[in-house]
């Protein structure tokens, strides 16, 4: 009879008890669904934040790599310019420099005259000072 066991001491469940139990189960299920939805929403927000952070990091790395590439290009350009200037300065190969004879007195005089006048004047004063010192020493030696 209605699943009621006469040997038990508990009263049989009524329709009101069944409805109350169903209502409690529905409330528990709804609360669990809300908690699950909130957890999924937080997870999606965290994933979006991680994706944005990864995109920012990739952009920073790209920017840094571009700056490094630009610096490298500038260094290469400066090095090439410096090498071109050095090639202009070094006009005689090293093998030819070793076999050149010492300059003649005409070449030395030409080099002397091609110097600026101020340099020639300083060198002439230095030479005159050396000669005056030597002549003074010779004069002193002749006195003794």
mmCIF file of N, CA and C in Angstrom:
data_model
loop_
_atom_site.group_PDB
_atom_site.id
_atom_site.type_symbol
_atom_site.label_atom_id
_atom_site.label_comp_id
_atom_site.label_asym_id
_atom_site.label_seq_id
_atom_site.Cartn_x
_atom_site.Cartn_y
_atom_site.Cartn_z
ATOM 1 N N UNK A 1 0.799 -1.170 0.000
ATOM 2 C CA UNK A 1 0.000 0.000 0.000
ATOM 3 C C UNK A 1 0.848 1.242 0.000
ATOM 4 N N UNK A 2 0.929 1.835 -1.067
ATOM 5 C CA UNK A 2 1.683 3.067 -1.292
ATOM 6 C C UNK A 2 3.142 2.931 -0.864
ATOM 7 N N UNK A 3 3.708 1.771 -0.865
ATOM 8 C CA UNK A 3 5.094 1.565 -0.486
ATOM 9 C C UNK A 3 5.333 1.765 0.978
ATOM 10 N N UNK A 4 4.293 1.725 1.793
ATOM 11 C CA UNK A 4 4.438 1.945 3.231
ATOM 12 C C UNK A 4 4.704 0.616 3.900
ATOM 13 N N UNK A 5 5.776 0.597 4.680
ATOM 14 C CA UNK A 5 6.151 -0.622 5.411
ATOM 15 C C UNK A 5 5.610 -0.493 6.830
ATOM 16 N N UNK A 6 4.681 -1.364 7.250
ATOM 17 C CA UNK A 6 4.086 -1.231 8.574
ATOM 18 C C UNK A 6 5.049 -1.527 9.697
ATOM 19 N N UNK A 7 6.211 -2.130 9.399
ATOM 20 C CA UNK A 7 7.153 -2.454 10.466
ATOM 21 C C UNK A 7 7.995 -1.257 10.864
ATOM 22 N N UNK A 8 8.019 -0.204 10.062
ATOM 23 C CA UNK A 8 8.816 0.983 10.402
ATOM 24 C C UNK A 8 8.002 1.899 11.273
ATOM 25 N N UNK A 9 8.711 2.712 12.030
ATOM 26 C CA UNK A 9 8.025 3.632 12.938
ATOM 27 C C UNK A 9 7.845 5.009 12.331
ATOM 28 N N UNK A 10 8.480 5.291 11.185
ATOM 29 C CA UNK A 10 8.348 6.625 10.593
ATOM 30 C C UNK A 10 7.055 6.692 9.789
ATOM 31 N N UNK A 11 6.445 7.886 9.791
ATOM 32 C CA UNK A 11 5.189 8.017 9.052
ATOM 33 C C UNK A 11 5.456 8.047 7.547
ATOM 34 N N UNK A 12 4.496 7.704 6.741
ATOM 35 C CA UNK A 12 4.685 7.726 5.292
ATOM 36 C C UNK A 12 4.851 9.161 4.789
ATOM 37 N N UNK A 13 5.592 9.320 3.629
ATOM 38 C CA UNK A 13 5.822 10.641 3.042
ATOM 39 C C UNK A 13 4.542 11.126 2.410
ATOM 40 N N UNK A 14 4.288 12.402 2.634
ATOM 41 C CA UNK A 14 3.093 12.997 2.051
ATOM 42 C C UNK A 14 3.491 13.751 0.800
ATOM 43 N N UNK A 15 2.484 14.181 0.054
ATOM 44 C CA UNK A 15 2.727 14.945 -1.169
ATOM 45 C C UNK A 15 3.430 16.262 -0.841
ATOM 46 N N UNK A 16 3.091 16.852 0.286
ATOM 47 C CA UNK A 16 3.737 18.105 0.691
ATOM 48 C C UNK A 16 5.223 17.871 0.950
ATOM 49 N N UNK A 17 5.581 16.737 1.547
ATOM 50 C CA UNK A 17 6.997 16.414 1.787
ATOM 51 C C UNK A 17 7.743 16.244 0.467
ATOM 52 N N UNK A 18 7.072 15.588 -0.485
ATOM 53 C CA UNK A 18 7.703 15.367 -1.800
ATOM 54 C C UNK A 18 7.919 16.702 -2.501
ATOM 55 N N UNK A 19 6.928 17.595 -2.452
ATOM 56 C CA UNK A 19 7.075 18.917 -3.093
ATOM 57 C C UNK A 19 8.183 19.734 -2.422
ATOM 58 N N UNK A 20 8.273 19.668 -1.123
ATOM 59 C CA UNK A 20 9.319 20.408 -0.396
ATOM 60 C C UNK A 20 10.696 19.868 -0.759
ATOM 61 N N UNK A 21 10.804 18.549 -0.855
ATOM 62 C CA UNK A 21 12.084 17.945 -1.241
ATOM 63 C C UNK A 21 12.462 18.331 -2.665
ATOM 64 N N UNK A 22 11.440 18.310 -3.568
ATOM 65 C CA UNK A 22 11.684 18.707 -4.956
ATOM 66 C C UNK A 22 12.123 20.171 -4.999
ATOM 67 N N UNK A 23 11.490 21.032 -4.252
ATOM 68 C CA UNK A 23 11.844 22.451 -4.212
ATOM 69 C C UNK A 23 13.272 22.640 -3.697
ATOM 70 N N UNK A 24 13.627 21.886 -2.656
ATOM 71 C CA UNK A 24 15.002 21.969 -2.130
ATOM 72 C C UNK A 24 16.019 21.513 -3.172
ATOM 73 N N UNK A 25 15.679 20.425 -3.875
ATOM 74 C CA UNK A 25 16.601 19.923 -4.914
ATOM 75 C C UNK A 25 16.752 20.926 -6.056
ATOM 76 N N UNK A 26 15.651 21.574 -6.441
ATOM 77 C CA UNK A 26 15.708 22.586 -7.503
ATOM 78 C C UNK A 26 16.572 23.759 -7.054
ATOM 79 N N UNK A 27 16.418 24.204 -5.813
ATOM 80 C CA UNK A 27 17.232 25.314 -5.299
ATOM 81 C C UNK A 27 18.716 24.950 -5.279
ATOM 82 N N UNK A 28 19.030 23.735 -4.842
ATOM 83 C CA UNK A 28 20.428 23.287 -4.814
ATOM 84 C C UNK A 28 20.984 23.227 -6.233
ATOM 85 N N UNK A 29 20.186 22.714 -7.175
ATOM 86 C CA UNK A 29 20.643 22.624 -8.568
ATOM 87 C C UNK A 29 20.852 24.013 -9.161
ATOM 88 N N UNK A 30 19.926 24.946 -8.876
ATOM 89 C CA UNK A 30 20.076 26.313 -9.386
ATOM 90 C C UNK A 30 21.309 26.987 -8.790
ATOM 91 N N UNK A 31 21.553 26.804 -7.511
ATOM 92 C CA UNK A 31 22.739 27.387 -6.863
ATOM 93 C C UNK A 31 24.013 26.806 -7.467
ATOM 94 N N UNK A 32 24.010 25.491 -7.711
ATOM 95 C CA UNK A 32 25.176 24.853 -8.334
ATOM 96 C C UNK A 32 25.388 25.389 -9.744
ATOM 97 N N UNK A 33 24.304 25.609 -10.486
ATOM 98 C CA UNK A 33 24.414 26.155 -11.842
ATOM 99 C C UNK A 33 24.970 27.577 -11.796
ATOM 100 N N UNK A 34 24.485 28.384 -10.828
ATOM 101 C CA UNK A 34 25.004 29.760 -10.701
ATOM 102 C C UNK A 34 26.493 29.749 -10.348
ATOM 103 N N UNK A 35 26.891 28.875 -9.434
ATOM 104 C CA UNK A 35 28.302 28.789 -9.042
ATOM 105 C C UNK A 35 29.160 28.333 -10.217
ATOM 106 N N UNK A 36 28.663 27.364 -10.985
ATOM 107 C CA UNK A 36 29.403 26.885 -12.160
ATOM 108 C C UNK A 36 29.527 27.991 -13.199
ATOM 109 N N UNK A 37 28.430 28.728 -13.432
ATOM 110 C CA UNK A 37 28.463 29.835 -14.389
ATOM 111 C C UNK A 37 29.450 30.908 -13.938
ATOM 112 N N UNK A 38 29.458 31.233 -12.657
ATOM 113 C CA UNK A 38 30.398 32.235 -12.141
ATOM 114 C C UNK A 38 31.838 31.753 -12.302
ATOM 115 N N UNK A 39 32.081 30.471 -12.040
ATOM 116 C CA UNK A 39 33.436 29.929 -12.193
ATOM 117 C C UNK A 39 33.868 29.974 -13.651
ATOM 118 N N UNK A 40 32.955 29.626 -14.563
ATOM 119 C CA UNK A 40 33.283 29.679 -15.992
ATOM 120 C C UNK A 40 33.536 31.116 -16.437
ATOM 121 N N UNK A 41 32.745 32.046 -15.917
ATOM 122 C CA UNK A 41 32.935 33.458 -16.264
ATOM 123 C C UNK A 41 34.303 33.944 -15.794
ATOM 124 N N UNK A 42 34.688 33.584 -14.562
ATOM 125 C CA UNK A 42 36.019 33.967 -14.058
ATOM 126 C C UNK A 42 37.122 33.329 -14.901
ATOM 127 N N UNK A 43 36.932 32.069 -15.269
ATOM 128 C CA UNK A 43 37.932 31.379 -16.090
ATOM 129 C C UNK A 43 38.091 32.068 -17.441
ATOM 130 N N UNK A 44 36.963 32.427 -18.063
ATOM 131 C CA UNK A 44 37.035 33.121 -19.353
ATOM 132 C C UNK A 44 37.713 34.481 -19.211
ATOM 133 N N UNK A 45 37.432 35.196 -18.127
ATOM 134 C CA UNK A 45 38.078 36.496 -17.899
ATOM 135 C C UNK A 45 39.585 36.320 -17.728
ATOM 136 N N UNK A 46 39.989 35.284 -16.985
ATOM 137 C CA UNK A 46 41.424 35.023 -16.811
ATOM 138 C C UNK A 46 42.081 34.654 -18.134
ATOM 139 N N UNK A 47 41.392 33.840 -18.936
ATOM 140 C CA UNK A 47 41.948 33.467 -20.242
ATOM 141 C C UNK A 47 42.088 34.685 -21.148
ATOM 142 N N UNK A 48 41.085 35.578 -21.131
ATOM 143 C CA UNK A 48 41.179 36.810 -21.919
ATOM 144 C C UNK A 48 42.351 37.667 -21.459
ATOM 145 N N UNK A 49 42.516 37.779 -20.149
ATOM 146 C CA UNK A 49 43.627 38.572 -19.610
ATOM 147 C C UNK A 49 44.970 37.966 -20.008
ATOM 148 N N UNK A 50 45.077 36.643 -19.927
ATOM 149 C CA UNK A 50 46.325 35.985 -20.326
ATOM 150 C C UNK A 50 46.597 36.194 -21.810
ATOM 151 N N UNK A 51 45.547 36.134 -22.627
ATOM 152 C CA UNK A 51 45.719 36.348 -24.062
ATOM 153 C C UNK A 51 46.186 37.775 -24.347
ATOM 154 N N UNK A 52 45.606 38.750 -23.637
ATOM 155 C CA UNK A 52 46.032 40.141 -23.815
ATOM 156 C C UNK A 52 47.482 40.327 -23.370
ATOM 157 N N UNK A 53 47.839 39.726 -22.239
ATOM 158 C CA UNK A 53 49.223 39.827 -21.763
ATOM 159 C C UNK A 53 50.188 39.197 -22.755
ATOM 160 N N UNK A 54 49.807 38.059 -23.319
ATOM 161 C CA UNK A 54 50.672 37.404 -24.302
ATOM 162 C C UNK A 54 50.819 38.272 -25.547
ATOM 163 N N UNK A 55 49.725 38.901 -25.983
ATOM 164 C CA UNK A 55 49.794 39.779 -27.153
ATOM 165 C C UNK A 55 50.693 40.980 -26.868
ATOM 166 N N UNK A 56 50.576 41.564 -25.673
ATOM 167 C CA UNK A 56 51.447 42.690 -25.305
ATOM 168 C C UNK A 56 52.909 42.261 -25.264
ATOM 169 N N UNK A 57 53.167 41.096 -24.705
ATOM 170 C CA UNK A 57 54.541 40.595 -24.630
ATOM 171 C C UNK A 57 55.111 40.382 -26.028
ATOM 172 N N UNK A 58 54.306 39.770 -26.919
ATOM 173 C CA UNK A 58 54.786 39.556 -28.290
ATOM 174 C C UNK A 58 55.069 40.884 -28.980
ATOM 175 N N UNK A 59 54.219 41.891 -28.751
ATOM 176 C CA UNK A 59 54.439 43.213 -29.351
ATOM 177 C C UNK A 59 55.717 43.846 -28.808
ATOM 178 N N UNK A 60 55.962 43.709 -27.510
ATOM 179 C CA UNK A 60 57.194 44.257 -26.925
ATOM 180 C C UNK A 60 58.423 43.555 -27.483
ATOM 181 N N UNK A 61 58.345 42.245 -27.639
ATOM 182 C CA UNK A 61 59.482 41.496 -28.191
ATOM 183 C C UNK A 61 59.728 41.917 -29.632
ATOM 184 N N UNK A 62 58.646 42.052 -30.424
ATOM 185 C CA UNK A 62 58.804 42.493 -31.812
ATOM 186 C C UNK A 62 59.443 43.872 -31.864
ATOM 187 N N UNK A 63 58.973 44.789 -31.002
ATOM 188 C CA UNK A 63 59.514 46.148 -30.972
ATOM 189 C C UNK A 63 60.992 46.138 -30.602
ATOM 190 N N UNK A 64 61.345 45.353 -29.607
ATOM 191 C CA UNK A 64 62.753 45.266 -29.195
ATOM 192 C C UNK A 64 63.609 44.687 -30.313
ATOM 193 N N UNK A 65 63.113 43.657 -30.980
ATOM 194 C CA UNK A 65 63.865 43.061 -32.084
ATOM 195 C C UNK A 65 64.050 44.061 -33.218
ATOM 196 N N UNK A 66 63.013 44.850 -33.503
ATOM 197 C CA UNK A 66 63.134 45.863 -34.555
ATOM 198 C C UNK A 66 64.167 46.918 -34.167
ATOM 199 N N UNK A 67 64.150 47.345 -32.876
ATOM 200 C CA UNK A 67 65.150 48.324 -32.432
ATOM 201 C C UNK A 67 66.560 47.751 -32.542
ATOM 202 N N UNK A 68 66.731 46.492 -32.140
ATOM 203 C CA UNK A 68 68.049 45.856 -32.226
ATOM 204 C C UNK A 68 68.492 45.739 -33.682
ATOM 205 N N UNK A 69 67.568 45.381 -34.574
ATOM 206 C CA UNK A 69 67.911 45.288 -35.996
ATOM 207 C C UNK A 69 68.322 46.652 -36.538
ATOM 208 N N UNK A 70 67.600 47.705 -36.138
ATOM 209 C CA UNK A 70 67.940 49.053 -36.589
ATOM 210 C C UNK A 70 69.316 49.464 -36.074
ATOM 211 N N UNK A 71 69.600 49.168 -34.801
ATOM 212 C CA UNK A 71 70.930 49.473 -34.259
ATOM 213 C C UNK A 71 72.010 48.722 -35.021
ATOM 214 N N UNK A 72 71.747 47.467 -35.326
ATOM 215 C CA UNK A 72 72.731 46.671 -36.056
ATOM 216 C C UNK A 72 72.966 47.251 -37.446
ATOM 217 N N UNK A 73 71.884 47.691 -38.109
ATOM 218 C CA UNK A 73 72.048 48.313 -39.430
ATOM 219 C C UNK A 73 72.869 49.598 -39.324
ATOM 220 N N UNK A 74 72.610 50.409 -38.278
ATOM 221 C CA UNK A 74 73.378 51.642 -38.095
ATOM 222 C C UNK A 74 74.852 51.351 -37.842
ATOM 223 N N UNK A 75 75.129 50.352 -37.013
ATOM 224 C CA UNK A 75 76.525 49.988 -36.741
ATOM 225 C C UNK A 75 77.194 49.505 -38.017
ATOM 226 N N UNK A 76 76.495 48.690 -38.802
ATOM 227 C CA UNK A 76 77.063 48.207 -40.060
ATOM 228 C C UNK A 76 77.338 49.364 -41.019
ATOM 229 N N UNK A 77 76.400 50.324 -41.082
ATOM 230 C CA UNK A 77 76.594 51.472 -41.972
ATOM 231 C C UNK A 77 77.778 52.316 -41.511
ATOM 232 N N UNK A 78 77.881 52.543 -40.198
ATOM 233 C CA UNK A 78 79.019 53.321 -39.683
ATOM 234 C C UNK A 78 80.334 52.597 -39.940
ATOM 235 N N UNK A 79 80.327 51.285 -39.750
ATOM 236 C CA UNK A 79 81.542 50.508 -39.992
ATOM 237 C C UNK A 79 81.940 50.585 -41.464
ATOM 238 N N UNK A 80 80.969 50.483 -42.359
ATOM 239 C CA UNK A 80 81.272 50.567 -43.787
ATOM 240 C C UNK A 80 81.825 51.947 -44.135
ATOM 241 N N UNK A 81 81.237 53.004 -43.557
ATOM 242 C CA UNK A 81 81.736 54.361 -43.810
ATOM 243 C C UNK A 81 83.158 54.514 -43.289
ATOM 244 N N UNK A 82 83.409 54.004 -42.102
ATOM 245 C CA UNK A 82 84.746 54.094 -41.526
ATOM 246 C C UNK A 82 85.755 53.329 -42.385
ATOM 247 N N UNK A 83 85.365 52.168 -42.864
ATOM 248 C CA UNK A 83 86.277 51.400 -43.718
ATOM 249 C C UNK A 83 86.560 52.134 -45.023
ATOM 250 N N UNK A 84 85.538 52.787 -45.593
ATOM 251 C CA UNK A 84 85.775 53.558 -46.824
ATOM 252 C C UNK A 84 86.762 54.690 -46.562
ATOM 253 N N UNK A 85 86.605 55.388 -45.423
ATOM 254 C CA UNK A 85 87.537 56.469 -45.091
ATOM 255 C C UNK A 85 88.947 55.922 -44.878
ATOM 256 N N UNK A 86 89.052 54.793 -44.213
ATOM 257 C CA UNK A 86 90.372 54.194 -44.003
ATOM 258 C C UNK A 86 91.006 53.776 -45.321
ATOM 259 N N UNK A 87 90.202 53.261 -46.242
ATOM 260 C CA UNK A 87 90.743 52.881 -47.550
ATOM 261 C C UNK A 87 91.278 54.100 -48.289
ATOM 262 N N UNK A 88 90.613 55.250 -48.111
ATOM 263 C CA UNK A 88 91.106 56.471 -48.753
ATOM 264 C C UNK A 88 92.413 56.931 -48.112
ATOM 265 N N UNK A 89 92.525 56.764 -46.777
ATOM 266 C CA UNK A 89 93.738 57.195 -46.085
ATOM 267 C C UNK A 89 94.929 56.305 -46.419
ATOM 268 N N UNK A 90 94.698 55.031 -46.531
ATOM 269 C CA UNK A 90 95.780 54.084 -46.810
ATOM 270 C C UNK A 90 95.801 53.864 -48.314
ATOM 271 N N UNK A 91 96.656 54.646 -48.991
ATOM 272 C CA UNK A 91 96.666 54.566 -50.449
ATOM 273 C C UNK A 91 97.760 53.655 -50.981
ATOM 274 N N UNK A 92 98.760 53.321 -50.182
ATOM 275 C CA UNK A 92 99.850 52.463 -50.635
ATOM 276 C C UNK A 92 99.747 51.134 -49.890
ATOM 277 N N UNK A 93 99.692 50.018 -50.603
ATOM 278 C CA UNK A 93 99.635 48.726 -49.920
ATOM 279 C C UNK A 93 100.884 48.490 -49.076
ATOM 280 N N UNK A 94 100.775 47.684 -48.053
ATOM 281 C CA UNK A 94 101.872 47.435 -47.117
ATOM 282 C C UNK A 94 103.079 46.831 -47.814
ATOM 283 N N UNK A 95 102.864 45.994 -48.798
ATOM 284 C CA UNK A 95 104.008 45.373 -49.491
ATOM 285 C C UNK A 95 104.816 46.418 -50.240
ATOM 286 N N UNK A 96 104.161 47.397 -50.800
ATOM 287 C CA UNK A 96 104.884 48.450 -51.510
ATOM 288 C C UNK A 96 105.589 49.384 -50.531
ATOM 289 N N UNK A 97 105.006 49.607 -49.362
ATOM 290 C CA UNK A 97 105.633 50.482 -48.385
ATOM 291 C C UNK A 97 106.966 49.919 -47.913
ATOM 292 N N UNK A 98 107.094 48.636 -47.821
ATOM 293 C CA UNK A 98 108.339 48.031 -47.354
ATOM 294 C C UNK A 98 109.460 48.186 -48.378
ATOM 295 N N UNK A 99 109.115 48.245 -49.640
ATOM 296 C CA UNK A 99 110.142 48.308 -50.686
ATOM 297 C C UNK A 99 110.479 49.735 -51.093
ATOM 298 N N UNK A 100 109.783 50.738 -50.553
ATOM 299 C CA UNK A 100 110.073 52.119 -50.929
ATOM 300 C C UNK A 100 111.419 52.544 -50.356
ATOM 301 N N UNK A 101 112.139 53.316 -51.148
ATOM 302 C CA UNK A 101 113.418 53.846 -50.666
ATOM 303 C C UNK A 101 113.143 55.068 -49.796
ATOM 304 N N UNK A 102 114.108 55.450 -48.927
ATOM 305 C CA UNK A 102 113.910 56.642 -48.103
ATOM 306 C C UNK A 102 113.752 57.873 -48.991
ATOM 307 N N UNK A 103 113.012 58.865 -48.522
ATOM 308 C CA UNK A 103 112.780 60.046 -49.354
ATOM 309 C C UNK A 103 114.080 60.827 -49.585
ATOM 310 N N UNK A 104 114.170 61.390 -50.775
ATOM 311 C CA UNK A 104 115.353 62.206 -51.106
ATOM 312 C C UNK A 104 115.230 63.563 -50.409
ATOM 313 N N UNK A 105 116.328 64.372 -50.475
ATOM 314 C CA UNK A 105 116.286 65.667 -49.805
ATOM 315 C C UNK A 105 115.259 66.580 -50.463
ATOM 316 N N UNK A 106 115.015 66.389 -51.796
ATOM 317 C CA UNK A 106 114.007 67.208 -52.473
ATOM 318 C C UNK A 106 112.597 66.862 -51.952
ATOM 319 N N UNK A 107 112.355 65.563 -51.739
ATOM 320 C CA UNK A 107 111.047 65.153 -51.210
ATOM 321 C C UNK A 107 110.858 65.656 -49.778
ATOM 322 N N UNK A 108 111.932 65.594 -48.981
ATOM 323 C CA UNK A 108 111.835 66.089 -47.612
ATOM 324 C C UNK A 108 111.606 67.597 -47.591
ATOM 325 N N UNK A 109 112.279 68.330 -48.476
ATOM 326 C CA UNK A 109 112.078 69.783 -48.543
ATOM 327 C C UNK A 109 110.653 70.095 -48.991
ATOM 328 N N UNK A 110 110.150 69.322 -49.950
ATOM 329 C CA UNK A 110 108.762 69.529 -50.397
ATOM 330 C C UNK A 110 107.776 69.256 -49.267
ATOM 331 N N UNK A 111 108.040 68.207 -48.481
ATOM 332 C CA UNK A 111 107.173 67.905 -47.344
ATOM 333 C C UNK A 111 107.245 69.027 -46.313
ATOM 334 N N UNK A 112 108.447 69.559 -46.108
ATOM 335 C CA UNK A 112 108.632 70.661 -45.163
ATOM 336 C C UNK A 112 107.847 71.887 -45.611
ATOM 337 N N UNK A 113 107.934 72.209 -46.889
ATOM 338 C CA UNK A 113 107.259 73.404 -47.394
ATOM 339 C C UNK A 113 105.738 73.222 -47.466
ATOM 340 N N UNK A 114 105.284 71.978 -47.540
ATOM 341 C CA UNK A 114 103.835 71.762 -47.623
ATOM 342 C C UNK A 114 103.162 71.832 -46.250
ATOM 343 N N UNK A 115 103.952 71.884 -45.177
ATOM 344 C CA UNK A 115 103.376 72.011 -43.834
ATOM 345 C C UNK A 115 102.854 73.423 -43.633
ATOM 346 N N UNK A 116 101.933 73.597 -42.707
ATOM 347 C CA UNK A 116 101.444 74.955 -42.424
ATOM 348 C C UNK A 116 102.574 75.824 -41.872
ATOM 349 N N UNK A 117 102.446 77.130 -42.070
ATOM 350 C CA UNK A 117 103.491 78.070 -41.658
ATOM 351 C C UNK A 117 103.718 78.020 -40.148
ATOM 352 N N UNK A 118 102.665 77.858 -39.365
ATOM 353 C CA UNK A 118 102.838 77.839 -37.913
ATOM 354 C C UNK A 118 103.655 76.618 -37.493
ATOM 355 N N UNK A 119 103.419 75.493 -38.126
ATOM 356 C CA UNK A 119 104.189 74.292 -37.801
ATOM 357 C C UNK A 119 105.650 74.482 -38.193
ATOM 358 N N UNK A 120 105.872 75.068 -39.362
ATOM 359 C CA UNK A 120 107.256 75.315 -39.801
ATOM 360 C C UNK A 120 107.961 76.249 -38.832
ATOM 361 N N UNK A 121 107.263 77.296 -38.349
ATOM 362 C CA UNK A 121 107.870 78.256 -37.423
ATOM 363 C C UNK A 121 108.234 77.581 -36.106
ATOM 364 N N UNK A 122 107.359 76.742 -35.568
ATOM 365 C CA UNK A 122 107.651 76.054 -34.309
ATOM 366 C C UNK A 122 108.840 75.125 -34.488
ATOM 367 N N UNK A 123 108.875 74.385 -35.593
ATOM 368 C CA UNK A 123 110.001 73.475 -35.838
ATOM 369 C C UNK A 123 111.309 74.253 -36.034
ATOM 370 N N UNK A 124 111.238 75.403 -36.711
ATOM 371 C CA UNK A 124 112.438 76.216 -36.913
ATOM 372 C C UNK A 124 112.948 76.761 -35.580
ATOM 373 N N UNK A 125 112.042 77.210 -34.702
ATOM 374 C CA UNK A 125 112.461 77.686 -33.384
ATOM 375 C C UNK A 125 113.090 76.564 -32.568
ATOM 376 N N UNK A 126 112.524 75.376 -32.657
ATOM 377 C CA UNK A 126 113.092 74.239 -31.927
ATOM 378 C C UNK A 126 114.485 73.921 -32.452
ATOM 379 N N UNK A 127 114.649 73.934 -33.768
ATOM 380 C CA UNK A 127 115.973 73.660 -34.348
ATOM 381 C C UNK A 127 116.964 74.750 -33.948
ATOM 382 N N UNK A 128 116.541 76.018 -33.944
ATOM 383 C CA UNK A 128 117.428 77.112 -33.548
ATOM 384 C C UNK A 128 117.820 76.967 -32.085
ATOM 385 N N UNK A 129 116.891 76.564 -31.242
ATOM 386 C CA UNK A 129 117.210 76.350 -29.830
ATOM 387 C C UNK A 129 118.222 75.243 -29.644
ATOM 388 N N UNK A 130 118.065 74.149 -30.388
ATOM 389 C CA UNK A 130 119.028 73.045 -30.296
ATOM 390 C C UNK A 130 120.396 73.513 -30.761
ATOM 391 N N UNK A 131 120.452 74.253 -31.872
ATOM 392 C CA UNK A 131 121.738 74.741 -32.381
ATOM 393 C C UNK A 131 122.380 75.720 -31.397
ATOM 394 N N UNK A 132 121.586 76.594 -30.788
ATOM 395 C CA UNK A 132 122.138 77.547 -29.815
ATOM 396 C C UNK A 132 122.692 76.814 -28.608
ATOM 397 N N UNK A 133 122.002 75.784 -28.166
ATOM 398 C CA UNK A 133 122.500 75.006 -27.026
ATOM 399 C C UNK A 133 123.805 74.324 -27.382
ATOM 400 N N UNK A 134 123.867 73.726 -28.562
ATOM 401 C CA UNK A 134 125.099 73.052 -28.987
ATOM 402 C C UNK A 134 126.255 74.041 -29.128
ATOM 403 N N UNK A 135 125.983 75.209 -29.718
ATOM 404 C CA UNK A 135 127.072 76.183 -29.876
ATOM 405 C C UNK A 135 127.533 76.705 -28.520
ATOM 406 N N UNK A 136 126.611 76.855 -27.573
ATOM 407 C CA UNK A 136 127.006 77.263 -26.221
ATOM 408 C C UNK A 136 127.876 76.216 -25.566
ATOM 409 N N UNK A 137 127.535 74.959 -25.757
ATOM 410 C CA UNK A 137 128.352 73.875 -25.192
ATOM 411 C C UNK A 137 129.745 73.876 -25.813
ATOM 412 N N UNK A 138 129.821 74.070 -27.125
ATOM 413 C CA UNK A 138 131.126 74.094 -27.801
ATOM 414 C C UNK A 138 131.940 75.278 -27.308
ATOM 415 N N UNK A 139 131.296 76.438 -27.123
ATOM 416 C CA UNK A 139 132.013 77.619 -26.639
ATOM 417 C C UNK A 139 132.545 77.385 -25.236
ATOM 418 N N UNK A 140 131.771 76.747 -24.394
ATOM 419 C CA UNK A 140 132.236 76.457 -23.038
ATOM 420 C C UNK A 140 133.389 75.467 -23.048
ATOM 421 N N UNK A 141 133.322 74.514 -23.950
ATOM 422 C CA UNK A 141 134.400 73.527 -24.025
ATOM 423 C C UNK A 141 135.697 74.186 -24.506
ATOM 424 N N UNK A 142 135.547 75.178 -25.402
ATOM 425 C CA UNK A 142 136.736 75.866 -25.894
ATOM 426 C C UNK A 142 137.362 76.745 -24.830
ATOM 427 N N UNK A 143 136.570 77.220 -23.883
ATOM 428 C CA UNK A 143 137.083 78.075 -22.823
ATOM 429 C C UNK A 143 137.922 77.256 -21.869
ATOM 430 N N UNK A 144 137.539 76.064 -21.601
ATOM 431 C CA UNK A 144 138.255 75.243 -20.619
ATOM 432 C C UNK A 144 139.417 74.629 -21.243
#
